[in-house]
Short mmCIF file of C-alpha atoms in Angstrom, two decimals:
data_model
loop_
_atom_site.label_atom_id
_atom_site.label_comp_id
_atom_site.label_asym_id
_atom_site.label_seq_id
_atom_site.Cartn_x
_atom_site.Cartn_y
_atom_site.Cartn_z
CA MET Z 222 0.00 0.00 0.00
CA THR Z 223 1.34 3.43 -0.97
CA HIS Z 224 2.27 5.90 1.77
CA PHE Z 225 1.26 9.38 0.56
CA GLY Z 226 2.60 12.79 1.46
CA PHE Z 227 0.87 16.07 0.57
CA LEU Z 228 2.20 19.58 0.07
CA SER Z 229 -0.55 22.19 -0.06
CA THR Z 230 -2.51 24.65 1.95
CA TYR Z 231 -4.58 22.64 4.41
CA PRO Z 232 -7.20 23.15 7.15
CA PRO Z 233 -7.53 25.10 9.34
CA THR Z 234 -6.61 27.29 6.35
CA ARG Z 235 -9.82 27.90 4.38
CA CYS Z 236 -9.32 27.94 0.63
CA GLY Z 237 -10.09 25.74 -2.34
CA LEU Z 238 -6.73 23.97 -2.38
CA ALA Z 239 -6.99 23.19 1.33
CA THR Z 240 -10.44 21.68 0.88
CA PHE Z 241 -9.27 19.72 -2.17
CA THR Z 242 -6.27 18.27 -0.35
CA GLU Z 243 -8.25 17.37 2.76
CA ALA Z 244 -10.83 15.51 0.69
CA LEU Z 245 -8.25 13.62 -1.38
CA ALA Z 246 -6.09 12.79 1.66
CA SER Z 247 -9.09 11.43 3.54
CA GLU Z 248 -9.91 9.09 0.66
CA LEU Z 249 -6.31 7.89 0.32
CA ALA Z 250 -5.91 7.33 4.09
CA THR Z 251 -7.26 3.79 3.95
CA ASP Z 252 -6.74 1.09 6.56
CA GLY Z 253 -3.46 -0.75 6.23
CA VAL Z 254 -1.35 2.24 5.14
CA PRO Z 255 0.53 4.72 7.33
CA ALA Z 256 -1.27 7.96 8.08
CA PRO Z 257 -0.53 10.58 5.38
CA ILE Z 258 2.15 13.21 5.81
CA ILE Z 259 0.76 16.73 5.46
CA VAL Z 260 3.05 19.68 4.78
CA ARG Z 261 1.00 22.88 5.08
CA ALA Z 262 2.10 25.82 2.92
CA LEU Z 263 1.81 29.03 4.95
CA ASP Z 264 2.86 32.67 4.67
CA VAL Z 265 3.67 32.78 8.39
CA ARG Z 266 3.92 30.13 11.07
CA ASP Z 267 0.57 28.98 12.45
CA SER Z 268 0.17 28.28 16.14
CA GLY Z 269 -3.32 26.82 15.67
CA PRO Z 270 -4.31 23.20 16.29
CA ASP Z 271 -3.19 20.48 13.91
CA PRO Z 272 -5.81 19.39 11.36
CA ALA Z 273 -7.13 15.86 11.09
CA VAL Z 274 -7.93 13.73 8.10
CA VAL Z 275 -11.32 12.06 8.43
CA GLY Z 276 -10.79 8.75 10.17
CA ARG Z 277 -6.99 9.05 10.40
CA VAL Z 278 -4.67 11.58 12.05
CA PRO Z 279 -1.91 12.73 9.69
CA THR Z 280 1.61 13.73 10.62
CA THR Z 281 1.82 17.46 9.93
CA THR Z 282 4.57 19.99 9.41
CA GLU Z 283 4.72 23.46 7.88
CA LEU Z 284 6.42 25.05 4.89
CA ILE Z 285 6.79 28.75 5.65
CA ALA Z 286 7.37 31.19 2.80
CA ARG Z 287 10.95 32.53 2.71
CA ASP Z 288 12.05 30.12 5.50
CA ARG Z 289 14.84 27.74 4.43
CA VAL Z 290 14.74 25.79 7.69
CA SER Z 291 11.09 24.89 7.15
CA MET Z 292 11.90 23.93 3.55
CA ARG Z 293 14.49 21.40 4.72
CA THR Z 294 12.01 20.08 7.28
CA ALA Z 295 9.33 19.76 4.60
CA VAL Z 296 11.68 17.84 2.29
CA ARG Z 297 12.60 15.41 5.07
CA ALA Z 298 8.94 14.84 5.88
CA LEU Z 299 7.93 14.19 2.26
CA ASP Z 300 10.95 11.96 1.70
CA GLY Z 301 9.49 9.68 4.36
CA CYS Z 302 6.66 8.83 1.94
CA ASP Z 303 6.43 6.69 -1.18
CA VAL Z 304 4.79 9.44 -3.28
CA ALA Z 305 4.33 13.17 -2.67
CA ILE Z 306 1.22 14.87 -4.06
CA VAL Z 307 2.05 18.56 -4.55
CA GLN Z 308 -0.67 21.12 -5.26
CA HIS Z 309 0.55 23.91 -7.52
CA GLU Z 310 -0.94 27.38 -7.57
CA TYR Z 311 1.13 30.52 -8.12
CA GLY Z 312 -0.05 32.24 -4.96
CA ILE Z 313 0.56 29.65 -2.23
CA TYR Z 314 4.36 29.37 -2.12
CA GLY Z 315 6.95 32.04 -1.39
CA GLY Z 316 8.90 34.02 -3.97
CA PRO Z 317 7.80 35.67 -7.23
CA ASP Z 318 5.01 33.56 -8.73
CA GLY Z 319 5.59 30.99 -5.99
CA ASP Z 320 9.02 30.02 -7.34
CA GLU Z 321 10.21 28.80 -3.92
CA ILE Z 322 8.54 25.49 -4.78
CA ILE Z 323 11.33 24.84 -7.32
CA PRO Z 324 14.26 24.28 -4.90
CA LEU Z 325 11.99 22.12 -2.76
CA LEU Z 326 11.12 19.87 -5.70
CA ARG Z 327 14.79 19.73 -6.72
CA SER Z 328 15.71 18.54 -3.21
CA LEU Z 329 12.98 15.91 -3.06
CA ALA Z 330 14.06 12.28 -3.42
CA THR Z 331 10.48 10.99 -3.35
CA PRO Z 332 8.71 11.02 -6.75
CA ALA Z 333 6.09 13.76 -6.96
CA ILE Z 334 2.67 14.05 -8.54
CA VAL Z 335 2.16 17.76 -9.20
CA VAL Z 336 -1.48 18.85 -9.49
CA LEU Z 337 -1.90 22.04 -11.52
CA HIS Z 338 -4.82 24.20 -10.39
CA THR Z 339 -4.05 27.05 -12.82
CA VAL Z 340 -2.76 26.75 -16.38
CA LEU Z 341 -2.56 30.21 -17.92
CA SER Z 342 -2.99 30.53 -21.67
CA GLU Z 343 -0.96 33.78 -21.68
CA PRO Z 344 1.52 33.57 -18.77
CA THR Z 345 4.26 36.10 -18.11
CA PRO Z 346 7.74 34.83 -19.01
CA HIS Z 347 8.46 34.13 -15.34
CA GLN Z 348 5.15 32.31 -14.79
CA ARG Z 349 5.91 30.16 -17.83
CA ALA Z 350 9.41 29.39 -16.56
CA VAL Z 351 8.10 28.45 -13.11
CA LEU Z 352 5.42 26.11 -14.44
CA GLU Z 353 7.70 24.44 -16.97
CA THR Z 354 10.35 23.84 -14.30
CA VAL Z 355 7.79 22.48 -11.84
CA CYS Z 356 6.51 20.07 -14.49
CA LYS Z 357 10.05 19.01 -15.43
CA LEU Z 358 10.80 18.13 -11.79
CA ALA Z 359 7.54 16.20 -11.35
CA ALA Z 360 7.30 12.51 -12.09
CA THR Z 361 3.65 12.99 -13.09
CA VAL Z 362 1.58 16.10 -13.85
CA VAL Z 363 -2.16 16.11 -13.18
CA VAL Z 364 -4.62 18.59 -14.65
CA MET Z 365 -8.36 18.45 -14.11
CA THR Z 366 -9.74 19.29 -17.55
CA ASP Z 367 -9.02 18.43 -21.17
CA ASN Z 368 -8.70 22.16 -21.85
CA ALA Z 369 -5.84 22.51 -19.35
CA ARG Z 370 -4.01 19.57 -20.96
CA GLU Z 371 -4.44 21.13 -24.41
CA ILE Z 372 -2.98 24.44 -23.18
CA LEU Z 373 0.00 22.65 -21.64
CA ASN Z 374 0.64 20.72 -24.84
CA ARG Z 375 0.20 23.76 -27.07
CA SER Z 376 1.85 26.55 -25.11
CA TYR Z 377 4.36 25.01 -22.67
CA ASN Z 378 7.44 22.85 -22.95
CA VAL Z 379 6.02 19.93 -20.97
CA LYS Z 380 6.34 16.25 -21.90
CA PRO Z 381 2.84 15.15 -23.02
CA SER Z 382 3.44 11.64 -21.68
CA LYS Z 383 3.72 13.07 -18.15
CA VAL Z 384 0.31 14.73 -18.21
CA HIS Z 385 -2.82 12.98 -16.93
CA VAL Z 386 -6.37 14.32 -16.65
CA ILE Z 387 -8.10 13.49 -13.36
CA PRO Z 388 -11.27 15.48 -12.65
CA HIS Z 389 -11.81 17.53 -9.51
CA GLY Z 390 -13.62 15.33 -7.01
CA VAL Z 391 -17.03 15.96 -5.54
CA PRO Z 392 -18.57 14.65 -2.32
CA VAL Z 393 -20.60 11.48 -2.54
CA PRO Z 394 -24.23 12.64 -2.81
CA ARG Z 395 -25.96 12.63 0.55
CA ALA Z 396 -29.56 13.01 1.57
CA THR Z 397 -30.29 16.61 2.49
CA SER Z 398 -33.22 18.09 4.32
CA VAL Z 399 -34.11 21.09 2.22
CA THR Z 400 -36.87 23.43 3.32
CA LYS Z 401 -38.97 24.08 0.25
CA ARG Z 402 -39.37 27.79 -0.36
CA THR Z 403 -42.50 29.31 -1.76
CA GLY Z 404 -42.87 32.58 -3.60
CA SER Z 405 -39.30 33.05 -4.85
CA LYS Z 406 -36.49 31.46 -6.87
CA ARG Z 407 -33.05 31.38 -5.26
CA ILE Z 408 -29.91 32.30 -7.16
CA LEU Z 409 -26.75 31.24 -5.30
CA THR Z 410 -23.07 32.09 -5.45
CA TRP Z 411 -20.79 30.54 -2.85
CA GLY Z 412 -17.10 30.30 -2.04
CA LEU Z 413 -14.44 32.56 -0.57
CA ILE Z 414 -15.00 36.18 -1.57
CA SER Z 415 -12.29 38.20 -3.29
CA PRO Z 416 -11.95 40.72 -6.12
CA GLY Z 417 -12.02 38.87 -9.41
CA LYS Z 418 -15.04 36.77 -8.46
CA GLY Z 419 -17.16 39.25 -10.45
CA LEU Z 420 -19.80 39.49 -7.74
CA GLU Z 421 -20.54 43.10 -8.64
CA TRP Z 422 -21.66 41.89 -12.08
CA GLY Z 423 -23.83 39.21 -10.51
CA ILE Z 424 -25.52 41.80 -8.31
CA ARG Z 425 -26.16 44.04 -11.32
CA ALA Z 426 -27.63 41.05 -13.16
CA ILE Z 427 -30.14 40.53 -10.35
CA ALA Z 428 -31.20 44.17 -10.73
CA GLY Z 429 -32.36 43.22 -14.23
CA LEU Z 430 -34.56 40.42 -12.88
CA ARG Z 431 -36.83 42.42 -10.59
CA ASP Z 432 -39.79 41.82 -12.90
CA THR Z 433 -39.65 38.01 -12.82
CA VAL Z 434 -42.63 36.02 -11.59
CA PRO Z 435 -42.11 34.40 -9.18
CA PRO Z 436 -39.53 36.86 -7.85
CA VAL Z 437 -35.85 35.99 -7.39
CA GLU Z 438 -33.56 36.26 -4.40
CA TYR Z 439 -29.76 36.22 -4.61
CA VAL Z 440 -27.59 34.75 -1.86
CA ILE Z 441 -23.82 35.31 -1.91
CA ALA Z 442 -22.50 32.88 0.70
CA GLY Z 443 -18.90 32.90 1.82
CA GLN Z 444 -16.28 34.50 3.97
CA THR Z 445 -13.66 36.89 2.64
CA HIS Z 446 -10.56 35.06 1.40
CA PRO Z 447 -8.01 35.04 4.25
CA LYS Z 448 -5.25 36.58 2.09
CA VAL Z 449 -7.58 39.36 0.99
CA LEU Z 450 -8.67 39.89 4.59
CA ALA Z 451 -5.05 40.17 5.74
CA HIS Z 452 -4.14 42.78 3.11
CA ASP Z 453 -7.36 44.75 2.51
CA GLY Z 454 -9.74 43.82 5.31
CA GLU Z 455 -13.41 43.78 4.29
CA ARG Z 456 -13.09 46.53 1.68
CA TYR Z 457 -14.45 44.39 -1.17
CA ARG Z 458 -17.39 43.06 0.83
CA GLU Z 459 -18.24 46.58 1.95
CA ALA Z 460 -18.15 47.79 -1.65
CA LEU Z 461 -20.55 45.01 -2.63
CA GLN Z 462 -22.90 45.94 0.20
CA GLN Z 463 -22.83 49.57 -0.92
CA LEU Z 464 -23.68 48.50 -4.48
CA ILE Z 465 -26.63 46.47 -3.18
CA THR Z 466 -27.86 49.56 -1.34
CA ASP Z 467 -27.31 51.89 -4.30
CA LEU Z 468 -29.31 49.58 -6.60
CA GLY Z 469 -32.14 49.23 -4.09
CA LEU Z 470 -31.63 45.46 -3.82
CA GLY Z 471 -31.42 45.16 -0.03
CA ALA Z 472 -34.61 43.09 0.13
CA ILE Z 473 -33.51 40.46 -2.40
CA VAL Z 474 -29.68 40.26 -2.26
CA THR Z 475 -27.96 38.86 0.83
CA LEU Z 476 -24.25 38.75 1.66
CA ASP Z 477 -23.99 35.78 4.03
CA ASP Z 478 -20.56 35.38 5.66
CA ARG Z 479 -21.41 32.41 7.89
CA TYR Z 480 -19.03 29.45 7.80
CA ARG Z 481 -20.82 26.24 6.79
CA ASP Z 482 -19.63 22.71 7.28
CA ALA Z 483 -20.03 20.14 4.48
CA THR Z 484 -23.56 19.13 5.49
CA GLU Z 485 -24.80 22.71 5.79
CA LEU Z 486 -23.22 23.64 2.46
CA ALA Z 487 -24.84 20.65 0.74
CA GLU Z 488 -28.22 21.77 2.06
CA LEU Z 489 -27.62 25.33 0.84
CA VAL Z 490 -26.66 24.17 -2.66
CA ALA Z 491 -29.55 21.69 -2.88
CA GLY Z 492 -31.97 24.52 -2.10
CA ALA Z 493 -30.77 26.70 -4.99
CA ASP Z 494 -32.61 27.05 -8.28
CA VAL Z 495 -29.58 28.45 -10.14
CA VAL Z 496 -25.90 28.76 -9.26
CA LEU Z 497 -24.31 31.92 -10.68
CA LEU Z 498 -20.53 32.12 -11.22
CA PRO Z 499 -19.85 35.59 -12.64
CA TYR Z 500 -16.05 35.25 -12.45
CA ASP Z 501 -13.84 37.84 -14.16
CA SER Z 502 -11.11 35.29 -14.95
CA ARG Z 503 -10.77 34.09 -18.51
CA ASP Z 504 -8.07 31.56 -17.56
CA GLN Z 505 -9.55 29.59 -14.67
CA ALA Z 506 -8.70 25.97 -15.47
CA THR Z 507 -10.52 24.47 -12.48
CA SER Z 508 -13.40 25.52 -10.24
CA GLY Z 509 -14.42 23.35 -7.31
CA VAL Z 510 -17.60 25.39 -6.88
CA LEU Z 511 -18.55 24.78 -10.51
CA ILE Z 512 -18.04 21.02 -10.34
CA GLU Z 513 -19.92 20.71 -7.04
CA ALA Z 514 -22.87 22.70 -8.37
CA VAL Z 515 -23.09 20.58 -11.52
CA ALA Z 516 -22.73 17.36 -9.51
CA ALA Z 517 -25.61 18.49 -7.29
CA GLY Z 518 -27.79 18.84 -10.39
CA VAL Z 519 -28.27 22.59 -9.98
CA PRO Z 520 -28.37 24.56 -13.27
CA VAL Z 521 -25.36 26.88 -13.58
CA VAL Z 522 -24.85 30.25 -15.22
CA ALA Z 523 -21.13 30.99 -15.55
CA THR Z 524 -18.89 33.29 -17.48
CA GLY Z 525 -16.77 31.64 -20.16
CA PHE Z 526 -13.72 30.57 -18.20
CA PRO Z 527 -12.23 27.33 -19.58
CA HIS Z 528 -13.60 24.87 -17.01
CA ALA Z 529 -17.11 26.29 -17.41
CA VAL Z 530 -16.97 26.15 -21.21
CA GLU Z 531 -15.83 22.53 -21.09
CA LEU Z 532 -18.26 21.28 -18.46
CA LEU Z 533 -21.38 23.29 -19.25
CA GLY Z 534 -21.04 22.68 -22.98
CA ARG Z 535 -22.65 19.28 -22.41
CA GLY Z 536 -25.90 20.82 -21.23
CA ALA Z 537 -25.62 21.41 -17.46
CA GLY Z 538 -25.83 25.19 -17.69
CA VAL Z 539 -25.46 28.36 -19.73
CA ILE Z 540 -22.39 30.45 -20.54
CA ALA Z 541 -22.75 34.22 -20.13
CA ARG Z 542 -20.40 36.96 -21.28
CA HIS Z 543 -17.78 38.31 -18.91
CA GLN Z 544 -18.62 41.53 -17.04
CA ASP Z 545 -22.02 41.64 -18.76
CA PRO Z 546 -24.96 41.71 -16.33
CA GLU Z 547 -27.51 41.74 -19.15
CA SER Z 548 -26.08 38.50 -20.53
CA MET Z 549 -26.11 36.91 -17.07
CA ALA Z 550 -29.68 38.03 -16.41
CA ALA Z 551 -30.83 36.64 -19.76
CA ALA Z 552 -29.21 33.28 -19.01
CA ILE Z 553 -30.86 33.09 -15.59
CA ARG Z 554 -34.19 34.05 -17.09
CA THR Z 555 -33.88 31.24 -19.66
CA ILE Z 556 -33.38 28.66 -16.91
CA LEU Z 557 -36.25 29.96 -14.80
CA GLU Z 558 -38.77 30.53 -17.58
CA ALA Z 559 -38.07 28.15 -20.50
CA GLU Z 560 -40.22 25.05 -20.13
CA GLY Z 561 -38.18 22.03 -19.11
CA ALA Z 562 -34.83 23.87 -19.18
CA ALA Z 563 -34.00 23.46 -15.50
CA GLU Z 564 -34.87 19.75 -15.47
CA GLN Z 565 -32.81 19.07 -18.58
CA MET Z 566 -29.80 20.82 -17.00
CA HIS Z 567 -30.35 18.91 -13.77
CA GLN Z 568 -30.21 15.58 -15.59
CA ALA Z 569 -27.20 16.65 -17.68
CA GLY Z 570 -25.28 17.64 -14.55
CA LEU Z 571 -25.89 14.31 -12.84
CA ARG Z 572 -24.90 12.45 -16.01
CA ASP Z 573 -21.70 14.42 -16.66
CA THR Z 574 -20.35 14.13 -13.11
CA HIS Z 575 -21.31 10.50 -12.48
CA ASP Z 576 -17.66 9.43 -12.22
CA PHE Z 577 -16.38 12.46 -10.27
CA SER Z 578 -16.93 11.26 -6.69
CA TRP Z 579 -13.91 11.54 -4.39
CA PRO Z 580 -13.60 7.74 -3.97
CA ARG Z 581 -13.35 7.30 -7.76
CA VAL Z 582 -10.95 10.23 -8.13
CA ALA Z 583 -8.76 8.80 -5.35
CA ASP Z 584 -8.61 5.49 -7.22
CA HIS Z 585 -7.03 7.32 -10.18
CA TYR Z 586 -4.35 8.79 -7.93
CA ARG Z 587 -3.71 5.36 -6.35
CA ALA Z 588 -3.24 3.78 -9.76
CA ILE Z 589 -0.76 6.44 -10.89
CA ALA Z 590 1.13 6.27 -7.58
CA HIS Z 591 1.32 2.48 -7.78
CA ARG Z 592 2.93 2.70 -11.23
CA MET Z 593 5.37 5.35 -10.02
CA VAL Z 594 6.46 3.26 -7.04
CA ARG Z 595 6.83 0.16 -9.21
CA VAL Z 596 9.05 2.07 -11.71
CA ALA Z 597 11.16 3.53 -8.90
CA ALA Z 598 11.71 0.11 -7.26
#
């Protein structure tokens, strides 16, 4: 049985990569294998309690940005494993474009699976150099969409034989107790809040739906991203609240900053009529929120970032134009008013994400790791 190590952000940090790694680690922490090694990537040392993988307690250490001692400690910890699974995102490691990950990978004796969460179609020269070097040092490179693999093959000097597509996992569907609402249709956006999420365009789109029957309500659920909070406080959230007030939408648009556990979040998503992802990014290769919404069978309206174009193109939602509230409003209106549209999207979402459960995704990682260990033996 393969002993896994992980390098990533990780709970109690709250971000998409931390949630992804916790879910994958919990699935790979099966009986009969040593508890996983977790190396948490942090900007500064954290004195909080150690996290726990569901059912197993991992050994944890920290990789602190710009701290060479913690880098050596992280390498020693990961070298105690058979395979290291390294999450790559430009913003989570120290140095320009997170380039401090490069000396760590060079020092690592254990073979690494590098999971790319962002593959830019038009990177800066330094971003390109970082990603190409990271991929060169990896034994295996994982992307989560066909589009991301095509960009790597077309625009980067990365060996195609190294690259594997494994989808972003989703929780196994669970029964939820949803209180049926009467008199309104709920539009939902959830996830950590930060500039670039395009929420101001989503709010403006709702202003164009005040005449719908039944009426709509818009819930934006999520806390401010911890890095945004550290640098700018609640400035973005406050600007959104001011926009809601200026547009006279206080009765139908809610900014909800409560933290929800997995069960509470599942109930919130199950109660939505439409999920709206008005993201500004035109390069986002992977969205956990998108895949979870589609897997829940909720129709999605999203701007045309690559993951949305690939996944929704099979019928689970509608693509709207970036920074265009009229386009978003028209897409929402289609779902709410066109006969049978919502049900067709519901069925398409369940069909297209049938094989995306975390247990199945973990099996893909196990298979790749097994081959890597066998080759290294």
